[in-house]
PDB file of C-alpha atoms in Angstrom:
ATOM      1  CA  MET A  27       0.000   0.000   0.000  1.00 41.00           C
ATOM      2  CA  THR A  28       1.259   3.488  -0.848  1.00 43.00           C
ATOM      3  CA  ASP A  29       1.510   5.961   2.023  1.00 50.00           C
ATOM      4  CA  SER A  30      -0.876   8.831   1.296  1.00 47.00           C
ATOM      5  CA  ARG A  31       1.889  11.239   2.339  1.00 49.00           C
ATOM      6  CA  ASN A  32       3.919  10.032  -0.647  1.00 47.00           C
ATOM      7  CA  ARG A  33       1.199  10.879  -3.136  1.00 46.00           C
ATOM      8  CA  GLU A  34       0.960  14.466  -4.289  1.00 48.00           C
ATOM      9  CA  LYS A  35      -2.577  15.795  -4.405  1.00 48.00           C
ATOM     10  CA  ASP A  36      -3.759  19.013  -5.937  1.00 49.00           C
ATOM     11  CA  ASP A  37      -7.191  19.216  -4.329  1.00 52.00           C
ATOM     12  CA  GLY A  38      -7.977  22.111  -2.050  1.00 56.00           C
ATOM     13  CA  ASP A  39      -8.342  19.908   1.025  1.00 62.00           C
ATOM     14  CA  ASN A  40      -4.676  18.948   0.817  1.00 90.00           C
ATOM     15  CA  TRP A  41      -3.124  22.360   0.328  1.00 97.00           C
ATOM     16  CA  LEU A  42      -0.794  21.631   3.257  1.00 97.00           C
ATOM     17  CA  GLY A  43       0.323  18.304   1.794  1.00 97.00           C
ATOM     18  CA  ARG A  44       3.859  19.435   0.992  1.00 97.00           C
ATOM     19  CA  PHE A  45       4.387  20.764   4.514  1.00 97.00           C
ATOM     20  CA  ASP A  46       2.859  17.593   5.992  1.00 97.00           C
ATOM     21  CA  LEU A  47       5.432  15.627   4.002  1.00 96.00           C
ATOM     22  CA  LEU A  48       8.193  17.765   5.517  1.00 96.00           C
ATOM     23  CA  VAL A  49       7.227  17.804   9.205  1.00 96.00           C
ATOM     24  CA  GLY A  50       4.571  15.142   9.694  1.00 96.00           C
ATOM     25  CA  GLU A  51       0.959  15.116  10.805  1.00 96.00           C
ATOM     26  CA  GLU A  52       1.628  15.523  14.529  1.00 97.00           C
ATOM     27  CA  LYS A  53       3.564  18.767  14.094  1.00 97.00           C
ATOM     28  CA  LEU A  54       1.087  20.062  11.546  1.00 97.00           C
ATOM     29  CA  ASP A  55      -1.730  19.443  14.014  1.00 97.00           C
ATOM     30  CA  LYS A  56       0.220  21.393  16.638  1.00 98.00           C
ATOM     31  CA  LEU A  57       0.348  24.395  14.298  1.00 98.00           C
ATOM     32  CA  LYS A  58      -3.357  24.084  13.565  1.00 98.00           C
ATOM     33  CA  ARG A  59      -3.997  24.407  17.313  1.00 98.00           C
ATOM     34  CA  SER A  60      -1.673  27.418  17.692  1.00 98.00           C
ATOM     35  CA  ASN A  61      -2.617  31.076  18.059  1.00 99.00           C
ATOM     36  CA  VAL A  62      -0.218  33.789  16.832  1.00 99.00           C
ATOM     37  CA  LEU A  63      -0.377  37.577  17.172  1.00 99.00           C
ATOM     38  CA  VAL A  64       1.305  39.703  14.479  1.00 99.00           C
ATOM     39  CA  VAL A  65       1.502  43.439  15.149  1.00 98.00           C
ATOM     40  CA  GLY A  66       2.578  45.612  12.221  1.00 98.00           C
ATOM     41  CA  LEU A  67       1.733  44.675   8.625  1.00 98.00           C
ATOM     42  CA  GLY A  68       4.315  46.657   6.693  1.00 97.00           C
ATOM     43  CA  GLY A  69       7.307  45.335   4.800  1.00 97.00           C
ATOM     44  CA  VAL A  70       8.226  42.848   7.551  1.00 99.00           C
ATOM     45  CA  GLY A  71       4.967  41.966   9.276  1.00 99.00           C
ATOM     46  CA  ALA A  72       2.844  41.200   6.227  1.00 99.00           C
ATOM     47  CA  TYR A  73       5.355  38.640   4.976  1.00 99.00           C
ATOM     48  CA  ALA A  74       5.666  37.156   8.457  1.00 99.00           C
ATOM     49  CA  ALA A  75       1.885  36.857   8.743  1.00 99.00           C
ATOM     50  CA  GLU A  76       1.488  35.258   5.324  1.00 99.00           C
ATOM     51  CA  ASN A  77       4.228  32.692   5.877  1.00 99.00           C
ATOM     52  CA  ILE A  78       2.796  31.796   9.282  1.00 99.00           C
ATOM     53  CA  CYS A  79      -0.616  31.369   7.676  1.00 99.00           C
ATOM     54  CA  ARG A  80       0.792  29.242   4.841  1.00 99.00           C
ATOM     55  CA  ALA A  81       2.322  26.919   7.456  1.00 98.00           C
ATOM     56  CA  GLY A  82      -1.165  26.069   8.691  1.00 98.00           C
ATOM     57  CA  VAL A  83      -1.367  28.020  11.959  1.00 99.00           C
ATOM     58  CA  GLY A  84      -5.029  27.783  12.891  1.00 98.00           C
ATOM     59  CA  GLN A  85      -5.672  31.067  14.698  1.00 99.00           C
ATOM     60  CA  MET A  86      -4.175  34.512  14.189  1.00 99.00           C
ATOM     61  CA  THR A  87      -4.677  38.115  15.196  1.00 99.00           C
ATOM     62  CA  ILE A  88      -3.233  40.736  12.845  1.00 99.00           C
ATOM     63  CA  ALA A  89      -3.009  44.406  13.783  1.00 98.00           C
ATOM     64  CA  ASP A  90      -2.117  47.571  11.879  1.00 97.00           C
ATOM     65  CA  GLY A  91      -3.847  50.941  11.664  1.00 96.00           C
ATOM     66  CA  ASP A  92      -2.158  52.203   8.525  1.00 96.00           C
ATOM     67  CA  VAL A  93      -3.295  52.401   4.911  1.00 98.00           C
ATOM     68  CA  VAL A  94      -1.316  51.640   1.776  1.00 98.00           C
ATOM     69  CA  ARG A  95       0.658  54.590   0.441  1.00 97.00           C
ATOM     70  CA  PRO A  96       2.498  54.894  -2.893  1.00 97.00           C
ATOM     71  CA  GLY A  97       5.834  54.780  -1.062  1.00 95.00           C
ATOM     72  CA  ASN A  98       4.984  51.292   0.249  1.00 97.00           C
ATOM     73  CA  ILE A  99       4.781  49.663  -3.175  1.00 98.00           C
ATOM     74  CA  ASN A 100       8.486  48.857  -3.499  1.00 97.00           C
ATOM     75  CA  ARG A 101       8.524  46.477  -0.504  1.00 98.00           C
ATOM     76  CA  GLN A 102       5.149  45.749   1.145  1.00 97.00           C
ATOM     77  CA  LEU A 103       3.036  42.707   0.334  1.00 97.00           C
ATOM     78  CA  PRO A 104      -0.433  44.323   0.224  1.00 98.00           C
ATOM     79  CA  ALA A 105       0.826  47.455  -1.550  1.00 98.00           C
ATOM     80  CA  LEU A 106      -0.194  47.836  -5.200  1.00 98.00           C
ATOM     81  CA  HIS A 107      -1.209  50.854  -7.236  1.00 99.00           C
ATOM     82  CA  SER A 108      -4.751  49.456  -7.069  1.00 99.00           C
ATOM     83  CA  THR A 109      -4.708  49.270  -3.237  1.00 98.00           C
ATOM     84  CA  VAL A 110      -3.406  52.754  -2.396  1.00 98.00           C
ATOM     85  CA  GLY A 111      -5.558  54.238   0.377  1.00 98.00           C
ATOM     86  CA  MET A 112      -6.901  50.875   1.547  1.00 98.00           C
ATOM     87  CA  GLU A 113      -6.333  49.468   5.048  1.00 98.00           C
ATOM     88  CA  LYS A 114      -3.356  47.118   5.238  1.00 98.00           C
ATOM     89  CA  ALA A 115      -5.070  44.956   7.847  1.00 98.00           C
ATOM     90  CA  THR A 116      -8.170  44.517   5.690  1.00 98.00           C
ATOM     91  CA  LEU A 117      -6.105  43.649   2.621  1.00 99.00           C
ATOM     92  CA  MET A 118      -4.037  41.113   4.542  1.00 99.00           C
ATOM     93  CA  ALA A 119      -7.150  39.593   6.082  1.00 99.00           C
ATOM     94  CA  ARG A 120      -8.494  38.884   2.595  1.00 98.00           C
ATOM     95  CA  ARG A 121      -5.220  37.275   1.537  1.00 98.00           C
ATOM     96  CA  LEU A 122      -4.959  35.092   4.627  1.00 99.00           C
ATOM     97  CA  ALA A 123      -8.581  33.951   4.402  1.00 98.00           C
ATOM     98  CA  ASP A 124      -8.034  33.041   0.748  1.00 98.00           C
ATOM     99  CA  ILE A 125      -4.931  31.026   1.653  1.00 98.00           C
ATOM    100  CA  ASN A 126      -6.616  29.187   4.530  1.00 98.00           C
ATOM    101  CA  PRO A 127     -10.421  29.470   4.580  1.00 97.00           C
ATOM    102  CA  SER A 128     -10.438  27.626   7.928  1.00 97.00           C
ATOM    103  CA  LEU A 129      -8.223  30.224   9.611  1.00 98.00           C
ATOM    104  CA  ARG A 130      -9.754  31.792  12.717  1.00 98.00           C
ATOM    105  CA  LEU A 131      -8.706  35.380  12.163  1.00 99.00           C
ATOM    106  CA  ARG A 132      -9.151  38.526  14.214  1.00 98.00           C
ATOM    107  CA  VAL A 133      -8.352  41.828  12.512  1.00 98.00           C
ATOM    108  CA  VAL A 134      -7.425  45.016  14.371  1.00 97.00           C
ATOM    109  CA  SER A 135      -7.407  48.010  12.009  1.00 95.00           C
ATOM    110  CA  ARG A 136      -6.224  50.802  14.261  1.00 93.00           C
ATOM    111  CA  PHE A 137      -3.014  52.300  15.579  1.00 91.00           C
ATOM    112  CA  LEU A 138      -2.187  50.786  18.940  1.00 89.00           C
ATOM    113  CA  LYS A 139      -0.794  52.701  21.899  1.00 85.00           C
ATOM    114  CA  ASP A 140      -0.028  51.753  25.486  1.00 82.00           C
ATOM    115  CA  GLU A 141      -3.477  50.886  26.817  1.00 85.00           C
ATOM    116  CA  SER A 142      -4.787  49.351  23.599  1.00 90.00           C
ATOM    117  CA  LEU A 143      -1.636  47.231  23.264  1.00 92.00           C
ATOM    118  CA  ASN A 144      -2.131  46.054  26.824  1.00 91.00           C
ATOM    119  CA  GLU A 145      -5.709  45.067  26.018  1.00 93.00           C
ATOM    120  CA  LEU A 146      -4.638  43.303  22.825  1.00 95.00           C
ATOM    121  CA  VAL A 147      -1.967  41.218  24.548  1.00 96.00           C
ATOM    122  CA  ALA A 148      -4.312  40.318  27.413  1.00 94.00           C
ATOM    123  CA  SER A 149      -7.339  39.577  25.240  1.00 94.00           C
ATOM    124  CA  GLU A 150      -6.344  36.053  24.169  1.00 95.00           C
ATOM    125  CA  LYS A 151      -3.952  33.244  25.026  1.00 96.00           C
ATOM    126  CA  TYR A 152      -1.316  33.567  22.319  1.00 98.00           C
ATOM    127  CA  ASP A 153       1.275  30.913  21.649  1.00 98.00           C
ATOM    128  CA  TYR A 154       3.591  33.432  19.973  1.00 99.00           C
ATOM    129  CA  VAL A 155       3.867  37.166  19.341  1.00 98.00           C
ATOM    130  CA  VAL A 156       5.517  38.761  16.309  1.00 99.00           C
ATOM    131  CA  ASP A 157       6.615  42.371  16.787  1.00 98.00           C
ATOM    132  CA  ALA A 158       6.922  44.008  13.380  1.00 98.00           C
ATOM    133  CA  ILE A 159       6.197  47.560  14.556  1.00 97.00           C
ATOM    134  CA  ASP A 160       8.423  50.196  12.984  1.00 91.00           C
ATOM    135  CA  THR A 161       7.918  52.999  15.511  1.00 91.00           C
ATOM    136  CA  LEU A 162       9.767  53.033  18.808  1.00 92.00           C
ATOM    137  CA  SER A 163       7.246  53.736  21.591  1.00 93.00           C
ATOM    138  CA  PRO A 164       4.577  51.161  20.670  1.00 95.00           C
ATOM    139  CA  LYS A 165       7.315  48.657  19.824  1.00 96.00           C
ATOM    140  CA  ILE A 166       8.810  48.953  23.305  1.00 95.00           C
ATOM    141  CA  PHE A 167       5.420  48.693  24.982  1.00 95.00           C
ATOM    142  CA  LEU A 168       4.392  45.604  22.977  1.00 96.00           C
ATOM    143  CA  ILE A 169       7.648  43.855  23.867  1.00 96.00           C
ATOM    144  CA  TYR A 170       7.267  44.871  27.515  1.00 95.00           C
ATOM    145  CA  ARG A 171       3.671  43.634  27.751  1.00 95.00           C
ATOM    146  CA  ALA A 172       4.361  40.366  25.922  1.00 96.00           C
ATOM    147  CA  LEU A 173       7.372  39.558  28.088  1.00 95.00           C
ATOM    148  CA  SER A 174       5.482  40.528  31.243  1.00 93.00           C
ATOM    149  CA  ALA A 175       2.770  38.069  30.225  1.00 95.00           C
ATOM    150  CA  GLY A 176       5.364  35.339  29.670  1.00 95.00           C
ATOM    151  CA  LEU A 177       4.657  35.079  25.947  1.00 97.00           C
ATOM    152  CA  PRO A 178       7.255  33.879  23.430  1.00 97.00           C
ATOM    153  CA  LEU A 179       8.173  36.787  21.170  1.00 98.00           C
ATOM    154  CA  VAL A 180      10.244  37.494  18.087  1.00 98.00           C
ATOM    155  CA  SER A 181      10.996  41.122  17.261  1.00 98.00           C
ATOM    156  CA  SER A 182      12.217  42.560  13.977  1.00 99.00           C
ATOM    157  CA  MET A 183      14.848  45.239  14.104  1.00 97.00           C
ATOM    158  CA  GLY A 184      15.257  47.715  11.244  1.00 94.00           C
ATOM    159  CA  ALA A 185      15.559  46.436   7.666  1.00 96.00           C
ATOM    160  CA  GLY A 186      15.966  49.935   6.236  1.00 94.00           C
ATOM    161  CA  GLY A 187      19.333  51.075   4.966  1.00 94.00           C
ATOM    162  CA  LYS A 188      20.447  47.467   4.383  1.00 95.00           C
ATOM    163  CA  LEU A 189      21.325  45.778   1.092  1.00 97.00           C
ATOM    164  CA  ASP A 190      23.132  42.532   1.957  1.00 98.00           C
ATOM    165  CA  PRO A 191      20.744  39.643   2.730  1.00 98.00           C
ATOM    166  CA  SER A 192      23.605  37.398   3.835  1.00 98.00           C
ATOM    167  CA  GLN A 193      24.110  39.544   6.940  1.00 98.00           C
ATOM    168  CA  VAL A 194      20.633  39.019   8.423  1.00 98.00           C
ATOM    169  CA  LYS A 195      20.858  37.148  11.737  1.00 97.00           C
ATOM    170  CA  VAL A 196      18.692  35.716  14.497  1.00 97.00           C
ATOM    171  CA  CYS A 197      19.763  35.842  18.136  1.00 96.00           C
ATOM    172  CA  ASP A 198      18.789  36.921  21.614  1.00 95.00           C
ATOM    173  CA  ILE A 199      18.422  40.693  21.811  1.00 95.00           C
ATOM    174  CA  ALA A 200      21.373  40.753  24.233  1.00 93.00           C
ATOM    175  CA  ASN A 201      23.686  39.442  21.504  1.00 94.00           C
ATOM    176  CA  THR A 202      22.751  41.933  18.777  1.00 95.00           C
ATOM    177  CA  TYR A 203      25.434  44.338  17.589  1.00 96.00           C
ATOM    178  CA  ASN A 204      25.907  47.209  15.134  1.00 96.00           C
ATOM    179  CA  CYS A 205      22.149  47.837  15.246  1.00 96.00           C
ATOM    180  CA  ARG A 206      21.019  51.169  16.650  1.00 94.00           C
ATOM    181  CA  LEU A 207      17.389  50.122  17.107  1.00 95.00           C
ATOM    182  CA  ALA A 208      18.415  47.049  19.102  1.00 96.00           C
ATOM    183  CA  PHE A 209      20.722  49.195  21.232  1.00 95.00           C
ATOM    184  CA  ILE A 210      17.919  51.645  22.027  1.00 95.00           C
ATOM    185  CA  LEU A 211      15.482  48.827  22.803  1.00 95.00           C
ATOM    186  CA  ARG A 212      17.895  47.182  25.223  1.00 94.00           C
ATOM    187  CA  LYS A 213      18.478  50.486  26.987  1.00 94.00           C
ATOM    188  CA  ARG A 214      14.796  51.393  27.274  1.00 95.00           C
ATOM    189  CA  LEU A 215      13.720  47.914  28.361  1.00 94.00           C
ATOM    190  CA  ARG A 216      16.351  47.866  31.102  1.00 92.00           C
ATOM    191  CA  ARG A 217      14.813  51.076  32.446  1.00 94.00           C
ATOM    192  CA  LEU A 218      11.482  49.253  32.598  1.00 92.00           C
ATOM    193  CA  GLY A 219      13.076  46.472  34.610  1.00 89.00           C
ATOM    194  CA  VAL A 220      12.964  43.890  31.832  1.00 86.00           C
ATOM    195  CA  SER A 221      15.605  41.247  32.408  1.00 74.00           C
ATOM    196  CA  ARG A 222      14.184  38.441  30.277  1.00 78.00           C
ATOM    197  CA  GLY A 223      15.593  38.081  26.777  1.00 90.00           C
ATOM    198  CA  PHE A 224      13.722  37.591  23.514  1.00 96.00           C
ATOM    199  CA  THR A 225      14.522  36.656  19.940  1.00 97.00           C
ATOM    200  CA  ALA A 226      15.540  39.415  17.543  1.00 98.00           C
ATOM    201  CA  VAL A 227      15.979  39.440  13.782  1.00 98.00           C
ATOM    202  CA  PHE A 228      18.589  42.011  12.806  1.00 98.00           C
ATOM    203  CA  SER A 229      21.436  42.881  10.477  1.00 98.00           C
ATOM    204  CA  PRO A 230      24.772  44.335  11.606  1.00 98.00           C
ATOM    205  CA  GLU A 231      25.273  45.900   8.167  1.00 97.00           C
ATOM    206  CA  GLN A 232      26.243  49.542   8.587  1.00 94.00           C
ATOM    207  CA  VAL A 233      23.668  52.110   7.488  1.00 91.00           C
ATOM    208  CA  ASP A 234      24.918  54.959   5.323  1.00 87.00           C
ATOM    209  CA  LYS A 235      23.764  58.200   6.956  1.00 87.00           C
ATOM    210  CA  LYS A 236      22.907  59.572   3.510  1.00 87.00           C
ATOM    211  CA  THR A 237      20.062  57.033   3.287  1.00 85.00           C
ATOM    212  CA  VAL A 238      18.251  58.553   6.299  1.00 85.00           C
ATOM    213  CA  ILE A 239      16.184  61.731   6.036  1.00 83.00           C
ATOM    214  CA  ALA A 240      14.155  63.643   8.621  1.00 80.00           C
ATOM    215  CA  VAL A 241      10.376  63.742   8.156  1.00 73.00           C
ATOM    216  CA  SER A 242       7.503  65.533   9.852  1.00 67.00           C
ATOM    217  CA  GLY A 243       3.783  64.979  10.083  1.00 59.00           C
ATOM    218  CA  GLU A 244       3.909  61.171  10.052  1.00 59.00           C
ATOM    219  CA  GLN A 245       2.462  58.953  12.779  1.00 57.00           C
ATOM    220  CA  ASN A 246       5.183  58.514  15.446  1.00 59.00           C
ATOM    221  CA  LYS A 247       7.994  58.809  12.881  1.00 66.00           C
ATOM    222  CA  LYS A 248      10.900  61.235  12.835  1.00 69.00           C
ATOM    223  CA  THR A 249      12.943  59.727   9.986  1.00 79.00           C
ATOM    224  CA  THR A 250      12.573  57.773   6.766  1.00 86.00           C
ATOM    225  CA  VAL A 251      15.235  55.282   5.727  1.00 91.00           C
ATOM    226  CA  GLY A 252      15.953  54.149   2.184  1.00 94.00           C
ATOM    227  CA  THR A 253      14.802  50.557   1.697  1.00 95.00           C
ATOM    228  CA  VAL A 254      15.245  47.927  -1.027  1.00 96.00           C
ATOM    229  CA  SER A 255      12.489  45.522  -2.082  1.00 98.00           C
ATOM    230  CA  TYR A 256      13.898  42.271  -0.695  1.00 98.00           C
ATOM    231  CA  MET A 257      15.224  43.121   2.776  1.00 98.00           C
ATOM    232  CA  PRO A 258      11.971  43.681   4.767  1.00 98.00           C
ATOM    233  CA  PRO A 259      10.406  40.496   3.310  1.00 98.00           C
ATOM    234  CA  LEU A 260      13.527  38.572   4.314  1.00 98.00           C
ATOM    235  CA  PHE A 261      13.253  39.858   7.886  1.00 99.00           C
ATOM    236  CA  GLY A 262       9.595  38.780   7.836  1.00 99.00           C
ATOM    237  CA  CYS A 263      10.519  35.300   6.612  1.00 99.00           C
ATOM    238  CA  TYR A 264      13.051  34.973   9.410  1.00 98.00           C
ATOM    239  CA  CYS A 265      10.399  36.009  11.948  1.00 99.00           C
ATOM    240  CA  ALA A 266       7.989  33.415  10.549  1.00 99.00           C
ATOM    241  CA  SER A 267      10.659  30.722  10.662  1.00 98.00           C
ATOM    242  CA  VAL A 268      11.344  31.429  14.340  1.00 98.00           C
ATOM    243  CA  VAL A 269       7.646  31.153  15.173  1.00 98.00           C
ATOM    244  CA  ILE A 270       7.006  27.994  13.169  1.00 98.00           C
ATOM    245  CA  ARG A 271      10.115  26.097  14.282  1.00 97.00           C
ATOM    246  CA  ASP A 272       9.623  27.034  17.934  1.00 97.00           C
ATOM    247  CA  LEU A 273       5.968  26.010  17.917  1.00 98.00           C
ATOM    248  CA  ILE A 274       6.768  22.546  16.577  1.00 97.00           C
ATOM    249  CA  SER A 275      10.176  22.221  18.273  1.00 91.00           C
ATOM    250  CA  MET A 276      12.025  21.508  15.046  1.00 74.00           C
ATOM    251  CA  PRO A 277      15.828  21.284  14.811  1.00 62.00           C
ATOM    252  CA  GLY A 278      17.226  24.793  14.658  1.00 58.00           C
ATOM    253  CA  SER A 279      14.493  26.210  16.868  1.00 59.00           C
ATOM    254  CA  GLY A 280      15.423  28.164  19.946  1.00 58.00           C
ATOM    255  CA  LEU A 281      18.681  30.070  20.213  1.00 57.00           C
ATOM    256  CA  PRO A 282      22.296  29.138  20.789  1.00 52.00           C
ATOM    257  CA  ASP A 283      23.733  29.888  24.220  1.00 51.00           C
ATOM    258  CA  GLU A 284      25.940  32.576  22.715  1.00 52.00           C
ATOM    259  CA  GLY A 285      26.132  34.427  19.445  1.00 56.00           C
ATOM    260  CA  CYS A 286      23.756  34.342  16.502  1.00 58.00           C
ATOM    261  CA  PHE A 287      22.702  32.113  13.657  1.00 55.00           C
TER     262      PHE A 287
END
């Protein structure tokens, strides 16, 4: 008799067949029972959310209050000329539901600040949190609340100003280097009394100061950094890989005692 896992099927009911073949039914079932929160649906978060969804995670909450702007088109998954002005969260919700019609999905289409982030983190029992926020204050508060609640978390550092994909790394936040955002986060979190570590995706590639310009009038942003098409998606893929491998305890999950991988 031929094992059904060795037969490729193209029907809609077996859309996870290739992943089942890779990890097995038990681990796939674990993902189907998992609940993941993704905050921030820009260049990093949208790709993280989609890859988590495509791995069969059964329940997700996605949150972002922004709309698509023309400047997003070079790097963000929901950003097209035809979607300018539309809510990123709504666009991503449609994509995720079309990928997995069985997905239990909650959509939060608003900018989140201290109290609303606290409510979001406390509102459900999440198995993992993805921080893909690109503004400092809400990023710090999300990390603080998630860690205070004892939730596993992966946080994306800045992908802007980077060109070399081979330099992207995953490690505990304490082991990051040559990354200004990670440095600021460590400093601010220490002031809040946070001693527990968390996983960070970062690149030590030096940012050319000429690629950073000051801006005004944008939500919580003081600067804009030049960004290439492939770097934010790569950071998002790394975030998704951390979540998926940790949830099913695959080889390569977790972090080394020292350094990065």
